[in-house]
Backbone as numpy.savetxt, mean C-alpha at the origin, in Angstrom:
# Nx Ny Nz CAx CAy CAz Cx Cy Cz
0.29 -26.97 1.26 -0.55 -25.79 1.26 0.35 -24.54 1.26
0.18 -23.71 0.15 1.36 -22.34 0.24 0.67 -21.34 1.63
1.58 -20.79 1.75 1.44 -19.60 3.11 0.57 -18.68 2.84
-0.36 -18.12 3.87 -0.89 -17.05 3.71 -0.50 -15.93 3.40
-0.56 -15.15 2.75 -0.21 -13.92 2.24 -1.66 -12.77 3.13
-0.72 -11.49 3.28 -1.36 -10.45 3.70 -1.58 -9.31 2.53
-3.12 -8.72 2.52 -2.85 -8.04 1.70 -2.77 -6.18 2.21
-2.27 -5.77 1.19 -2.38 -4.35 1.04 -2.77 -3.46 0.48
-3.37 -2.74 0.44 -4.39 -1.58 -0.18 -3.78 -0.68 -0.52
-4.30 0.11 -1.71 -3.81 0.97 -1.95 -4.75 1.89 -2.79
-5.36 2.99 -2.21 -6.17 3.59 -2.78 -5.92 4.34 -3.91
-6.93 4.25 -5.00 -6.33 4.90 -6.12 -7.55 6.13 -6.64
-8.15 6.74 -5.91 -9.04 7.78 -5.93 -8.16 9.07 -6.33
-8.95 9.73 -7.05 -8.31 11.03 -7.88 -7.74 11.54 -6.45
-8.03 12.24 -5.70 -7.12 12.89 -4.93 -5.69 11.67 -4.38
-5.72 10.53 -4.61 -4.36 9.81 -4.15 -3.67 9.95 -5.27
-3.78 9.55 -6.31 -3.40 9.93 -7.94 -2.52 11.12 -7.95
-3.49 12.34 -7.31 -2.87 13.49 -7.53 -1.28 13.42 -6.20
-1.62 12.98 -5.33 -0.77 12.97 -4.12 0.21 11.77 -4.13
0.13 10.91 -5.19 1.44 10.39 -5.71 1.09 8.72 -4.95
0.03 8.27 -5.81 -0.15 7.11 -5.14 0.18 5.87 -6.40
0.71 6.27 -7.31 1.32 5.49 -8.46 2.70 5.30 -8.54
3.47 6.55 -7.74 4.66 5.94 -7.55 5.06 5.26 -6.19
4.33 5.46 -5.28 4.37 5.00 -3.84 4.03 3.62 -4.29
2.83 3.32 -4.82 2.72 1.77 -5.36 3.53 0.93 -6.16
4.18 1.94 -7.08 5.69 1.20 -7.49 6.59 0.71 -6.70
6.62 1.79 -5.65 8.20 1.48 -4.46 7.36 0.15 -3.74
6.33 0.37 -3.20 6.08 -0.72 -2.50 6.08 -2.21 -3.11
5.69 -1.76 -4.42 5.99 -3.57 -5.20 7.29 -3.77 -5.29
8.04 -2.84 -5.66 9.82 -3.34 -5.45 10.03 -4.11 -4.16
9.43 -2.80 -3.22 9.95 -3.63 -1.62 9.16 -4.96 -1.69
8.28 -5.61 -2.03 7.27 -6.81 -1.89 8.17 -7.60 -2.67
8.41 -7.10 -3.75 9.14 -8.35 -4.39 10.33 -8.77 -4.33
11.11 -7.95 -3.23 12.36 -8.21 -2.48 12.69 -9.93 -1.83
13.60 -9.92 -1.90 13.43 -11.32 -1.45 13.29 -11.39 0.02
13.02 -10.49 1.07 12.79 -10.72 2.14 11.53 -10.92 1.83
10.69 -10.14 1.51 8.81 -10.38 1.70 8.40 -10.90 0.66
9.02 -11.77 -0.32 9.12 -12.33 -1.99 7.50 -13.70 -1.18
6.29 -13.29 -1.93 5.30 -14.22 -2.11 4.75 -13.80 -0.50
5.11 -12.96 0.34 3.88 -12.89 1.77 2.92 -11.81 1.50
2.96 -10.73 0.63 1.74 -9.98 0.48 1.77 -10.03 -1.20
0.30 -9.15 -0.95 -0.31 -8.90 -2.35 -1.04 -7.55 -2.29
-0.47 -6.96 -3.41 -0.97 -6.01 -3.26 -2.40 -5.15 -4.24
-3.36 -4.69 -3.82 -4.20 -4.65 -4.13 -4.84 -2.97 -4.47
-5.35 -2.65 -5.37 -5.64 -1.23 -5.63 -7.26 -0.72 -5.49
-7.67 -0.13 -4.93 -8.97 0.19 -4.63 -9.32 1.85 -4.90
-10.67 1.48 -5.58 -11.11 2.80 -5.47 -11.26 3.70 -4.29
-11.95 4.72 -4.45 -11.57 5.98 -3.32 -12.49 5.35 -1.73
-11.51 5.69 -1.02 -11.64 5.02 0.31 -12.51 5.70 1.61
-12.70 7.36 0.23 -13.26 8.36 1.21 -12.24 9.42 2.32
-10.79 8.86 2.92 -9.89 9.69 3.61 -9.53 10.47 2.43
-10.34 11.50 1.70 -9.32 12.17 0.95 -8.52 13.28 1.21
-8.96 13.45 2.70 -7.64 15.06 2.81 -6.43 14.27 3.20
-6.32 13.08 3.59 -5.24 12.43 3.53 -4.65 11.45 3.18
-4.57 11.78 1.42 -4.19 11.18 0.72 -2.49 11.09 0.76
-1.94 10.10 -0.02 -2.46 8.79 -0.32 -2.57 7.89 0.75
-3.54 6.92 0.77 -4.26 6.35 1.86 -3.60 4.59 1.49
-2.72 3.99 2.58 -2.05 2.50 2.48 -3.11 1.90 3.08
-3.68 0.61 3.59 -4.25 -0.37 4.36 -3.38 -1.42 4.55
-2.49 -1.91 5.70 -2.28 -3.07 6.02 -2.47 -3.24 7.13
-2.65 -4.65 7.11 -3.03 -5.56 8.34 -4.15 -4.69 9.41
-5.14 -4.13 8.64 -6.24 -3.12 8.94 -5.99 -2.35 9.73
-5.09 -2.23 9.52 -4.28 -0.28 9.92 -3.69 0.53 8.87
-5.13 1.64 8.66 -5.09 2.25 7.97 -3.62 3.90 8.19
-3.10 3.66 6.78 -1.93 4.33 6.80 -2.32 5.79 5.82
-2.64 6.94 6.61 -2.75 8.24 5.95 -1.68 9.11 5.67
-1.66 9.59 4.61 -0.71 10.52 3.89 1.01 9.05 4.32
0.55 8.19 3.79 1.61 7.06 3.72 2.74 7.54 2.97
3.99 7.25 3.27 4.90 7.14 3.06 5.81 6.06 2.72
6.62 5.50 2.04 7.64 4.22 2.19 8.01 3.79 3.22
8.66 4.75 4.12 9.23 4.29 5.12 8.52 3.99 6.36
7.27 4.66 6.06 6.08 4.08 6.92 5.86 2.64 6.98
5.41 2.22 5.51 5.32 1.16 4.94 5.94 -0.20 5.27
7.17 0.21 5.06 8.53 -0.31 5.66 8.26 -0.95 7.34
7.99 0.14 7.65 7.80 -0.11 9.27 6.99 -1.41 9.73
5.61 -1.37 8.91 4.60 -1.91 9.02 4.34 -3.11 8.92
5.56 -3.35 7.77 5.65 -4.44 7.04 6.34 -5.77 8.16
């Protein structure tokens, strides 16, 4: 049976778009596909989540991450 994987959100509502949620989702698939976290998450893109004054908006492990950062991310992970 393969391992559970966790997933992660990533809102893609015009105000995250505008606040840079296409390249934050790039960095984070690099870091995912690193061979430390290689196959434990998945990452997932969702429409607008509604937090839009604090965009861009992460979700993991249902802690929601506002005006997210990488190194936030990082942390979380």
């Amino acid at each position: 049976m393969p391992p559970y994987r966790k997933f992660i959100f990533i809102c893609y509502g015009s105000d995250c778009k505008k606040a840079g949620c296409k390249k934050l989702q790039s960095e984070i698939k690099h870091l995912v596909q690193s061979h430390e976290h290689k196959g434990k998450y998945k990452l997932i893109k969702t429409k607008c989540m509604d937090f839009c004054k604090s965009a861009p908006l992460v979700v993991i492990n249902n802690e929601v991450l506002k005006r997210a950062e990488l190194s936030v991310v990082k942390k979380k992970l």
